JSON list of C-alpha atoms in Angstrom, two decimals:
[
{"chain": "F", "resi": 1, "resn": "UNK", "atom": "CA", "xyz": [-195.64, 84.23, -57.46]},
{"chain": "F", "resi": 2, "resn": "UNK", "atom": "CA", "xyz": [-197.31, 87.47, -56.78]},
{"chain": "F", "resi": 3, "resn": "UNK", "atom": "CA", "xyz": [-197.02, 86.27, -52.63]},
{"chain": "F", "resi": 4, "resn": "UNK", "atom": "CA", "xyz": [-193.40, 86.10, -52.69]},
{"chain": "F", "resi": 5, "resn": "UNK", "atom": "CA", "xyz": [-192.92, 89.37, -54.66]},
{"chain": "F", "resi": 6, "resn": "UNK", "atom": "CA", "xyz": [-194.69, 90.73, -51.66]},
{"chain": "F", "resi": 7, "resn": "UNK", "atom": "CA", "xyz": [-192.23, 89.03, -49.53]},
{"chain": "F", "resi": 8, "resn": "UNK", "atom": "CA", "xyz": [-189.31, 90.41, -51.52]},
{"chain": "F", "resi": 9, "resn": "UNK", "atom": "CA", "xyz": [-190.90, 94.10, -51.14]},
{"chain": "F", "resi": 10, "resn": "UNK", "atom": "CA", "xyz": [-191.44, 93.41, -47.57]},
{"chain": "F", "resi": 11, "resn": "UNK", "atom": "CA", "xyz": [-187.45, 92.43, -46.77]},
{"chain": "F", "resi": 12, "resn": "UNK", "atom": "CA", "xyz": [-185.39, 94.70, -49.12]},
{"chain": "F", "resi": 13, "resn": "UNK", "atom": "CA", "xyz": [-182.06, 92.86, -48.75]},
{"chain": "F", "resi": 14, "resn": "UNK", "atom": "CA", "xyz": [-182.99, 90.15, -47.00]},
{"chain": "F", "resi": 15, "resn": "UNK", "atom": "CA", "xyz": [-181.86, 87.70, -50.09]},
{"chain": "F", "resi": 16, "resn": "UNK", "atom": "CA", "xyz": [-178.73, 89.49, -50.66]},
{"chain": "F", "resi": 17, "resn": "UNK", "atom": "CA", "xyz": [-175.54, 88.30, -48.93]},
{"chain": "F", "resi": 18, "resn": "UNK", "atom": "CA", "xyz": [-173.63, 91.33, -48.42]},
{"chain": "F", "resi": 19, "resn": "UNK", "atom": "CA", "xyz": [-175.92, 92.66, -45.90]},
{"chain": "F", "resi": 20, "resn": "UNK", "atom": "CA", "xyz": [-174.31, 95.90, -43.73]},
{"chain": "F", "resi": 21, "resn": "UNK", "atom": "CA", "xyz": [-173.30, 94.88, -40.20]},
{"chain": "F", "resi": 22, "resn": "UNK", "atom": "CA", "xyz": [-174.72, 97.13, -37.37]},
{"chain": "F", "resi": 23, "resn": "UNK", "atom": "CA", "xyz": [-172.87, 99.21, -35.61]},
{"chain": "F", "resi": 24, "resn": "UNK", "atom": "CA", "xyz": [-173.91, 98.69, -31.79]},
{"chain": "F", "resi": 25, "resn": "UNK", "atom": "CA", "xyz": [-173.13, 101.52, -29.45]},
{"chain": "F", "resi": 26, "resn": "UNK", "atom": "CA", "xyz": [-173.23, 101.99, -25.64]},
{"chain": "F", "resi": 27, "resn": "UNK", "atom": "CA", "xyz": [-172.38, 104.90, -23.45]},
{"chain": "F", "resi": 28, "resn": "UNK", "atom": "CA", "xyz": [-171.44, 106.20, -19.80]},
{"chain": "F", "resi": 29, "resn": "UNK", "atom": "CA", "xyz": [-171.65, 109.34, -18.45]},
{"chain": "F", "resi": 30, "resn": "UNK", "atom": "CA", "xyz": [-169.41, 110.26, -15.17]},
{"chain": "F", "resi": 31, "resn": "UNK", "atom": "CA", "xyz": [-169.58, 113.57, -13.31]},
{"chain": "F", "resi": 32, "resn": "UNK", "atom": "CA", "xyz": [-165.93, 114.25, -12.16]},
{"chain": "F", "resi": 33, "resn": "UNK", "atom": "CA", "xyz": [-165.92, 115.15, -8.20]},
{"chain": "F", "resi": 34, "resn": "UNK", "atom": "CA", "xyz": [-163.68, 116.86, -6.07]},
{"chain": "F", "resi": 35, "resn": "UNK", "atom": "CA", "xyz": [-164.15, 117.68, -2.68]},
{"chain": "F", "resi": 36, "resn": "UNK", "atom": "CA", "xyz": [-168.01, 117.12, -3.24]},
{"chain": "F", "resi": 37, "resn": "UNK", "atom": "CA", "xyz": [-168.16, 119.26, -5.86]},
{"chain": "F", "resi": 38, "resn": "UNK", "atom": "CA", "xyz": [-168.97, 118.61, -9.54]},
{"chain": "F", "resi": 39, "resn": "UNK", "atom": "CA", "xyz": [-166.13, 120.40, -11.64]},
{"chain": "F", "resi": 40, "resn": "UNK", "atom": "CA", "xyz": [-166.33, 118.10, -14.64]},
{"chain": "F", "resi": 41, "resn": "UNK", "atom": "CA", "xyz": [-167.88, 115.58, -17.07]},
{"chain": "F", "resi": 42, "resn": "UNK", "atom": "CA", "xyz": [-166.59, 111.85, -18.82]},
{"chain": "F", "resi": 43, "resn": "UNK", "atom": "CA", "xyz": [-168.50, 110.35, -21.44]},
{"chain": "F", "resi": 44, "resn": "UNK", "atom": "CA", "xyz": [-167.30, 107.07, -22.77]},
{"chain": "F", "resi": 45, "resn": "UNK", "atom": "CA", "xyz": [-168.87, 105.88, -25.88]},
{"chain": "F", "resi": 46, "resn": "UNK", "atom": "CA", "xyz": [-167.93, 101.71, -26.92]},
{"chain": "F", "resi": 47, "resn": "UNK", "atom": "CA", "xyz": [-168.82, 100.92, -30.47]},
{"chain": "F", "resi": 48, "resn": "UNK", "atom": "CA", "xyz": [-168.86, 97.32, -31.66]},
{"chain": "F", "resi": 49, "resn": "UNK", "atom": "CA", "xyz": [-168.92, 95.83, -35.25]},
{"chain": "F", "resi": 50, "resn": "UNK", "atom": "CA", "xyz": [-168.24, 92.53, -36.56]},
{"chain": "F", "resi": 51, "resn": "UNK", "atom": "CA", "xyz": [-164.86, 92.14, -34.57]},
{"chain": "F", "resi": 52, "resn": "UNK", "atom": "CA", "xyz": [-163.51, 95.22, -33.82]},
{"chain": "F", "resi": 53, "resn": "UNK", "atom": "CA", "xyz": [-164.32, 97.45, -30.69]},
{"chain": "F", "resi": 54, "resn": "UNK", "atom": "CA", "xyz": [-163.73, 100.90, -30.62]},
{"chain": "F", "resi": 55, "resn": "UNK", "atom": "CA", "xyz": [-163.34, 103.19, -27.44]},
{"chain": "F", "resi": 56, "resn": "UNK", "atom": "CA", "xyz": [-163.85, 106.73, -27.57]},
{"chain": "F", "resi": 57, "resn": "UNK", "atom": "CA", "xyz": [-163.16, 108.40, -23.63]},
{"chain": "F", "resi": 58, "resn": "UNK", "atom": "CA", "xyz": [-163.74, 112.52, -23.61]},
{"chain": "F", "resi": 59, "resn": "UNK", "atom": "CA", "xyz": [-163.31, 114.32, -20.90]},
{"chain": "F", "resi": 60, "resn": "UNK", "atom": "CA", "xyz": [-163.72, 117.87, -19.54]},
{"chain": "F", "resi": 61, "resn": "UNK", "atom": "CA", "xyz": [-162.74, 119.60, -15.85]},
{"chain": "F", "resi": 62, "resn": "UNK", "atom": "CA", "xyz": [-161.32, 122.63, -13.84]},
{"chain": "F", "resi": 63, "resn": "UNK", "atom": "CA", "xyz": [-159.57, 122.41, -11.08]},
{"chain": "F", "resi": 64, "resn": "UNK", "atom": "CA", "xyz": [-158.81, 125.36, -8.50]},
{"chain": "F", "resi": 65, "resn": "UNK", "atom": "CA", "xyz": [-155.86, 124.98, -6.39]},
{"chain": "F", "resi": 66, "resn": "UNK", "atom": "CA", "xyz": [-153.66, 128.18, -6.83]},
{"chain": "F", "resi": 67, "resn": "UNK", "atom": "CA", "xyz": [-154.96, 129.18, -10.03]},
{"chain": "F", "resi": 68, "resn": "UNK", "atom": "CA", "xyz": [-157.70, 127.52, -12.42]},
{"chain": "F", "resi": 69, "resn": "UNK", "atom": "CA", "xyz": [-156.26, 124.38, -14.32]},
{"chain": "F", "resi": 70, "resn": "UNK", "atom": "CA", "xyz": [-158.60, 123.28, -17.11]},
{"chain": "F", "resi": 71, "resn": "UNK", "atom": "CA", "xyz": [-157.55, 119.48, -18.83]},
{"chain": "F", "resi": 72, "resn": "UNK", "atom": "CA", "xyz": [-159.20, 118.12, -22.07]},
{"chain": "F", "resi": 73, "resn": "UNK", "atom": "CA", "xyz": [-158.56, 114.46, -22.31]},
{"chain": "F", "resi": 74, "resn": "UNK", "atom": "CA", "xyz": [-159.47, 112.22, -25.15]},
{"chain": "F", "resi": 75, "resn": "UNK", "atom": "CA", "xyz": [-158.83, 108.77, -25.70]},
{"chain": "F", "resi": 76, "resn": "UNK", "atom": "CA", "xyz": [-159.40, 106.75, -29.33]},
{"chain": "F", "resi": 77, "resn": "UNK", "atom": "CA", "xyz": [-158.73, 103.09, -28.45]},
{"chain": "F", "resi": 78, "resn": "UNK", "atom": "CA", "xyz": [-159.43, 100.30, -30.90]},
{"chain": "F", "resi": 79, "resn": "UNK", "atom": "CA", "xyz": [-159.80, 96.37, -30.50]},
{"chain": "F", "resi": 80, "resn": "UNK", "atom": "CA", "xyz": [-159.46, 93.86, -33.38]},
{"chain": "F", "resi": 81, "resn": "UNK", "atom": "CA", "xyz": [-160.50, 90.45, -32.72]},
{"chain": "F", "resi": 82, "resn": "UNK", "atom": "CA", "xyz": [-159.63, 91.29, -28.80]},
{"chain": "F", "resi": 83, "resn": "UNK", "atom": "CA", "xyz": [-156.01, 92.80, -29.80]},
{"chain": "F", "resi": 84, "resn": "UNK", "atom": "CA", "xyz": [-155.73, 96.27, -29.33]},
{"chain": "F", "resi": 85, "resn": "UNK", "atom": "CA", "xyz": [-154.75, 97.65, -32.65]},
{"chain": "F", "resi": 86, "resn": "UNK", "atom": "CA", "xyz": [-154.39, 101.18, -31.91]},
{"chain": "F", "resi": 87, "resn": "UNK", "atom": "CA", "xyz": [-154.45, 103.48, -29.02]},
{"chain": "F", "resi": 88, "resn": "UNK", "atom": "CA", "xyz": [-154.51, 107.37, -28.66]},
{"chain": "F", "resi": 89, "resn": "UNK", "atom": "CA", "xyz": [-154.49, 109.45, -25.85]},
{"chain": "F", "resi": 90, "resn": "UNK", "atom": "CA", "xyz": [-154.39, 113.81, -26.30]},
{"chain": "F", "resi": 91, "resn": "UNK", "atom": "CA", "xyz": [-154.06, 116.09, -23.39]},
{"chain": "F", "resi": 92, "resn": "UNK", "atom": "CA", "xyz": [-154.04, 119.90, -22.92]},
{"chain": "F", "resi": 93, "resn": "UNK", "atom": "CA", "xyz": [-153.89, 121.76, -19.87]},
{"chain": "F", "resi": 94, "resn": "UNK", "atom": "CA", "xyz": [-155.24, 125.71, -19.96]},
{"chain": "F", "resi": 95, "resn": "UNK", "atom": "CA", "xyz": [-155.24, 124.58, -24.10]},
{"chain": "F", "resi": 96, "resn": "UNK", "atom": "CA", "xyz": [-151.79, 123.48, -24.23]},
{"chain": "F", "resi": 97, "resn": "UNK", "atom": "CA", "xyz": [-150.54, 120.14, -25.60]},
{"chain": "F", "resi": 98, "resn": "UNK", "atom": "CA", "xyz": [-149.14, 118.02, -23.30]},
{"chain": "F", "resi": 99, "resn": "UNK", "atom": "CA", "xyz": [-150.04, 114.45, -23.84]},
{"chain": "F", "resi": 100, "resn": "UNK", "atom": "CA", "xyz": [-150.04, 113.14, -27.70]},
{"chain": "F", "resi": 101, "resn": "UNK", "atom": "CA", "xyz": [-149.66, 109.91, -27.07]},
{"chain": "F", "resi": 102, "resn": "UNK", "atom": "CA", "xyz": [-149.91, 106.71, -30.02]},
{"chain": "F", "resi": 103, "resn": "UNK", "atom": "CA", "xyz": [-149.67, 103.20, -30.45]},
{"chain": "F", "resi": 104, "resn": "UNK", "atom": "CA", "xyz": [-149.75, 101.11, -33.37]},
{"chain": "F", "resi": 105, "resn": "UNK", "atom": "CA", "xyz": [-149.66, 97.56, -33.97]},
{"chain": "F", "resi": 106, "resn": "UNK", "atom": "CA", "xyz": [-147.67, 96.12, -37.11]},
{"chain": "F", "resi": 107, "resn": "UNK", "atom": "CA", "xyz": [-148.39, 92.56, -36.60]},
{"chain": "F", "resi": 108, "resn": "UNK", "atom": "CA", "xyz": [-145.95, 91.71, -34.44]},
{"chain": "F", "resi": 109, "resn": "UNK", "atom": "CA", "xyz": [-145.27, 94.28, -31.75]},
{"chain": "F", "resi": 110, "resn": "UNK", "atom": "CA", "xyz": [-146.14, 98.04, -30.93]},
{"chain": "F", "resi": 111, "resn": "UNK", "atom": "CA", "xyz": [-145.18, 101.07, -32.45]},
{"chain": "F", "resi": 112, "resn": "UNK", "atom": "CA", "xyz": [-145.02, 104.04, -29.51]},
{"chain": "F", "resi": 113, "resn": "UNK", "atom": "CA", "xyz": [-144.69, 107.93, -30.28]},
{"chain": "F", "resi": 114, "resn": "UNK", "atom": "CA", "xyz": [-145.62, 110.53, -28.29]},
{"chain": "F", "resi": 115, "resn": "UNK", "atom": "CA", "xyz": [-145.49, 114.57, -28.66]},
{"chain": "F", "resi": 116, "resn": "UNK", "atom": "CA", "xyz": [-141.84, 114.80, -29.47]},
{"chain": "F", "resi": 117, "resn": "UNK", "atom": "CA", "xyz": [-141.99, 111.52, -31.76]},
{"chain": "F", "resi": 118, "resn": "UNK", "atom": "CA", "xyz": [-140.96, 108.15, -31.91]},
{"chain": "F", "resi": 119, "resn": "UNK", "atom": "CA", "xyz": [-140.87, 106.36, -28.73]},
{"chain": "F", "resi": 120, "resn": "UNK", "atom": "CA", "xyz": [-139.78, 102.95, -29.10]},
{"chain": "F", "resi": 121, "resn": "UNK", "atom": "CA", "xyz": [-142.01, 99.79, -29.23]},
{"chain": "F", "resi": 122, "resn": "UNK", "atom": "CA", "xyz": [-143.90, 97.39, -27.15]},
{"chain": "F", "resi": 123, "resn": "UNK", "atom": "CA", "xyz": [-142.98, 93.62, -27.62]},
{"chain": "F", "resi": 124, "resn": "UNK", "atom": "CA", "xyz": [-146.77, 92.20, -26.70]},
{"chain": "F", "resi": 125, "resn": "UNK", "atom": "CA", "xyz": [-149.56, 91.89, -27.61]},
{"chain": "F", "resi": 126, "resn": "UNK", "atom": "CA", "xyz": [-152.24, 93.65, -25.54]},
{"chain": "F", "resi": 127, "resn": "UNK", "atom": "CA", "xyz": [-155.67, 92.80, -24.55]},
{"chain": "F", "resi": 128, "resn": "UNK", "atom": "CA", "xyz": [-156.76, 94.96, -22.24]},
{"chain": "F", "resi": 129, "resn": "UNK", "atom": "CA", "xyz": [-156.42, 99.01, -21.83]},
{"chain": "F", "resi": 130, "resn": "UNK", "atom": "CA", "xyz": [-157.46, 101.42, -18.89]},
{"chain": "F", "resi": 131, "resn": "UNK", "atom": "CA", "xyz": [-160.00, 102.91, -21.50]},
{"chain": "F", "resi": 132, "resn": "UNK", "atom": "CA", "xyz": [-161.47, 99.13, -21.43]},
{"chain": "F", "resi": 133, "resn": "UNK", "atom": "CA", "xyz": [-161.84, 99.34, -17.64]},
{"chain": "F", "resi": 134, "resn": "UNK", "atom": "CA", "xyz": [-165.56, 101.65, -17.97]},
{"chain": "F", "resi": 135, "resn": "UNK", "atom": "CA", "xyz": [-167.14, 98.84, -19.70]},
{"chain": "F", "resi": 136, "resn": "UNK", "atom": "CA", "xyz": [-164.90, 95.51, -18.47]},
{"chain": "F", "resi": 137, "resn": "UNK", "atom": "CA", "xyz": [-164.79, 94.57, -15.00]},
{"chain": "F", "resi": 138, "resn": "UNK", "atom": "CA", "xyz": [-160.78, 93.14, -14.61]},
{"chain": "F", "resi": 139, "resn": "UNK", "atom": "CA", "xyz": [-161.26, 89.78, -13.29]},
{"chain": "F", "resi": 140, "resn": "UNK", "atom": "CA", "xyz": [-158.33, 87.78, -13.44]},
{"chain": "F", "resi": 141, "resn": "UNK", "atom": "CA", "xyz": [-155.78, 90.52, -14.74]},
{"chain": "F", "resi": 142, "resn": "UNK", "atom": "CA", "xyz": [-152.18, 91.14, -13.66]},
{"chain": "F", "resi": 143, "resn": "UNK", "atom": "CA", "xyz": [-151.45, 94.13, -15.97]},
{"chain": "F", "resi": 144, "resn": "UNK", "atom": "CA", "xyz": [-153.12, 96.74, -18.37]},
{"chain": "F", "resi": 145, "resn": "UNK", "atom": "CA", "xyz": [-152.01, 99.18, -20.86]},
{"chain": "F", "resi": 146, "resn": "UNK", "atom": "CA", "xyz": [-151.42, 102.41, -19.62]},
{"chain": "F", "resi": 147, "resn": "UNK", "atom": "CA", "xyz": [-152.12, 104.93, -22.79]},
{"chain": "F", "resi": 148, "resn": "UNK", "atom": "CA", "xyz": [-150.23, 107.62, -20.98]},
{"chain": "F", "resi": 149, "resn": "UNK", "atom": "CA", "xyz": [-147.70, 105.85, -19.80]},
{"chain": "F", "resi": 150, "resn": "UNK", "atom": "CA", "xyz": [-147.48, 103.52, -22.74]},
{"chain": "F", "resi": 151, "resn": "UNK", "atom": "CA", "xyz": [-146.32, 100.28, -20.94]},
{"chain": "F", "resi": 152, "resn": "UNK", "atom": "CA", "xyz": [-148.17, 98.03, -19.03]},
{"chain": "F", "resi": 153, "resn": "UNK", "atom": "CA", "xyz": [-149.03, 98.39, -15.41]},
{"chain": "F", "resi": 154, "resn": "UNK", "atom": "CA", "xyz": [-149.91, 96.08, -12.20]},
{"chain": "F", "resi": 155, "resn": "UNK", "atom": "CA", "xyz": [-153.73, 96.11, -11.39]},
{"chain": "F", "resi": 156, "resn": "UNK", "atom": "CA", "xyz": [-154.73, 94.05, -8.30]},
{"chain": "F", "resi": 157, "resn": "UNK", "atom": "CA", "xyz": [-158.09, 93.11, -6.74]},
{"chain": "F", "resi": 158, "resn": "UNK", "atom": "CA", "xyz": [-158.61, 95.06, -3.50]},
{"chain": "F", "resi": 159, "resn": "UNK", "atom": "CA", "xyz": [-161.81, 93.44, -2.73]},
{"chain": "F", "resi": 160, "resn": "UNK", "atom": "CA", "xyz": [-164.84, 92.33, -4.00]},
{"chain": "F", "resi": 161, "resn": "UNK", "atom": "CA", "xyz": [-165.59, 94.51, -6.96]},
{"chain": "F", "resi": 162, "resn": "UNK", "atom": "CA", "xyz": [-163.05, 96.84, -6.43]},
{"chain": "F", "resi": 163, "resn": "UNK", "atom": "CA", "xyz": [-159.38, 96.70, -8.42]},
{"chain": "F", "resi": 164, "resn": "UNK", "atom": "CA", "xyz": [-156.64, 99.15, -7.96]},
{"chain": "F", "resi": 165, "resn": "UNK", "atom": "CA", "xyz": [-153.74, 100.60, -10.34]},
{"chain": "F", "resi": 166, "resn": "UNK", "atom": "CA", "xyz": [-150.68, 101.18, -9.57]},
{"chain": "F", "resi": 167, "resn": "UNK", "atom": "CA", "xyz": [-149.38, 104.07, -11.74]},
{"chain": "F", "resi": 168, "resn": "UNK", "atom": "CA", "xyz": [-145.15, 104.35, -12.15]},
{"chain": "F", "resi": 169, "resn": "UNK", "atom": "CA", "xyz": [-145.85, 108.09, -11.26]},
{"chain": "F", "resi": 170, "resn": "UNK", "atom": "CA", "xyz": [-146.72, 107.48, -7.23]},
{"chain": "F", "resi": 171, "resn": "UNK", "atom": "CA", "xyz": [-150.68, 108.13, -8.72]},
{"chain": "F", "resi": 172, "resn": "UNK", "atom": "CA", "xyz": [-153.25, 105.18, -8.16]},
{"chain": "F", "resi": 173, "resn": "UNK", "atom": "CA", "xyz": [-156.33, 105.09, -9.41]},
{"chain": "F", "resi": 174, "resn": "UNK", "atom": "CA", "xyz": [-159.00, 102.81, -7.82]},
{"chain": "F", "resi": 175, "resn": "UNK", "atom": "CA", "xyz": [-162.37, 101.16, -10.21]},
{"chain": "F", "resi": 176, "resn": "UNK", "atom": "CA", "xyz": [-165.32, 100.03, -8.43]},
{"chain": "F", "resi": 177, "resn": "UNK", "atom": "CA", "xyz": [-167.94, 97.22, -10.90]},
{"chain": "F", "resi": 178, "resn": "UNK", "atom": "CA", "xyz": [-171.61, 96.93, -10.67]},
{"chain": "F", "resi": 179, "resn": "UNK", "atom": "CA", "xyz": [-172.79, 93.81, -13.00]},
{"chain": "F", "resi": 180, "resn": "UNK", "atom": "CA", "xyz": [-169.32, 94.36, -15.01]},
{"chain": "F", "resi": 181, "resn": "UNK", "atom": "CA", "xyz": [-170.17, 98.56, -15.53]},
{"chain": "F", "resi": 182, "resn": "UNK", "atom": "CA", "xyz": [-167.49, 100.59, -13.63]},
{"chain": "F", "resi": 183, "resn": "UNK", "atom": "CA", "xyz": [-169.98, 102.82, -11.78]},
{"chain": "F", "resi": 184, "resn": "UNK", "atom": "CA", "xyz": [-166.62, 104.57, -9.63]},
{"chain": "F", "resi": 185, "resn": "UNK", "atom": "CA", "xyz": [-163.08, 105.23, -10.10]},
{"chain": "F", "resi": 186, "resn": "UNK", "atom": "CA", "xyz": [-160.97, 107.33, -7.51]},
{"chain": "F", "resi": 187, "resn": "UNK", "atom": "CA", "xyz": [-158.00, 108.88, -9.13]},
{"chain": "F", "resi": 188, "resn": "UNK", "atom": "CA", "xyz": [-155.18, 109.84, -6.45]},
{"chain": "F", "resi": 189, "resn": "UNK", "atom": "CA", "xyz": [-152.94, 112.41, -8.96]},
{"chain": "F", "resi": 190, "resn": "UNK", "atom": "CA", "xyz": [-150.39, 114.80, -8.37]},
{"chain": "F", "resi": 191, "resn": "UNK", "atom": "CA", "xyz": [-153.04, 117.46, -7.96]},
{"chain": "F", "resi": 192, "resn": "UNK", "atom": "CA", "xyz": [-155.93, 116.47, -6.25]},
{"chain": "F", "resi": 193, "resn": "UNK", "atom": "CA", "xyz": [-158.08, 113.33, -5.68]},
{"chain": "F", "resi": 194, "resn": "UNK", "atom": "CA", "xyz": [-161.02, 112.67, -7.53]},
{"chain": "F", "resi": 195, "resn": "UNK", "atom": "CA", "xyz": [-163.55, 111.05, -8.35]},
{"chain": "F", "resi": 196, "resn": "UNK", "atom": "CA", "xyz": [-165.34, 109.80, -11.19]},
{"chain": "F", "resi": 197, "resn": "UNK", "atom": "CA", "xyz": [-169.19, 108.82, -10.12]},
{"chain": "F", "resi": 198, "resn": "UNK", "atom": "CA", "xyz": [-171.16, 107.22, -13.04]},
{"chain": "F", "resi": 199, "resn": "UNK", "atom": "CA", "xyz": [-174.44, 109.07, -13.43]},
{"chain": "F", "resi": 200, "resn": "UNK", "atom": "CA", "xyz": [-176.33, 107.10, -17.24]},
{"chain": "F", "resi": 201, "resn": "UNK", "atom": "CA", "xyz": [-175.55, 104.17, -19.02]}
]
């Protein structure tokens, strides 16, 4: 008796059944480059628990072309038992709004809105997002959701490791995988080209 109260002490919880599941989180850090210099920072944090997955994307840069651009992005994507349940994307440039993007599942399709309000719905159900792409290498995909352009969009396999998306802009934007981690993304936008160049897991 007196051994397993010293068990009991040892593993507080251990005998009770509604134990608290973990929450396990990973990050990556990406310095944003232009013309071979550093004018930014991404930091992607993936949280898992039980079945839902959670992506959080922040980003920071300024740009210098006739006059200094600075762009906050962040991304809140979410992942229930691999079907994205929610995705939102928020954009300023110089600190003002631009993108305000949302998109809700109800159970049977998507509910879009963006800075002006509603705007319309996706009929599918979606299992993979670009905020996904950091920590999921894209075998075997034909499409992803686009959180700023709410719809899905053509990705192809350039070559070995390497997968590009075609954005219904002009832009493409170009990930590079190392054991499934995107280490590189190229980003050809109406602005500049850039790069993305992972620098910690």
């Amino acid at each position: 008796m007196k051994a397993f109260l010293i068990f009991s002490i040892l593993l507080p919880g251990y005998f009770q059944p509604n134990m608290v599941t973990p929450v396990i989180k990973e990050y990556l850090n990406y310095s944003i480059i232009k013309d071979d210099k550093t004018i930014g920072t991404i930091r992607v944090e993936r949280s898992l628990k039980d079945n839902t997955t959670e992506y959080l994307f922040e980003s920071r840069a300024k740009v210098k072309i006739l006059y200094s651009i600075e762009i906050y992005d962040k991304m809140d994507v979410t992942f229930k038992q691999n079907i994205l349940q929610q995705a939102k994307l928020y954009r300023t440039m110089n600190g003002k709004l631009k993108v305000n993007n949302t998109a809700t599942w109800n159970g049977s399709f998507y509910n879009l809105s963006d800075k002006d309000g509603a705007n319309g719905s996706l009929k599918q159900s979606v299992f993979c997002s670009t905020a996904t792409l950091y920590f999921n290498e894209p075998e075997n995909l034909k499409s992803v959701f686009s959180e700023k352009f709410q719809k899905m969009v053509p990705i192809q396999k350039v070559d070995s490791k390497r997968y590009r998306i075609n954005l219904p802009n002009g832009n493409t934007t170009t990930y590079t995988y190392s054991s499934g981690i995107c280490t590189l993304v190229e980003a050809k936008t109406d602005f500049a080209n850039l790069k993305f160049v992972l620098t910690t897991k």
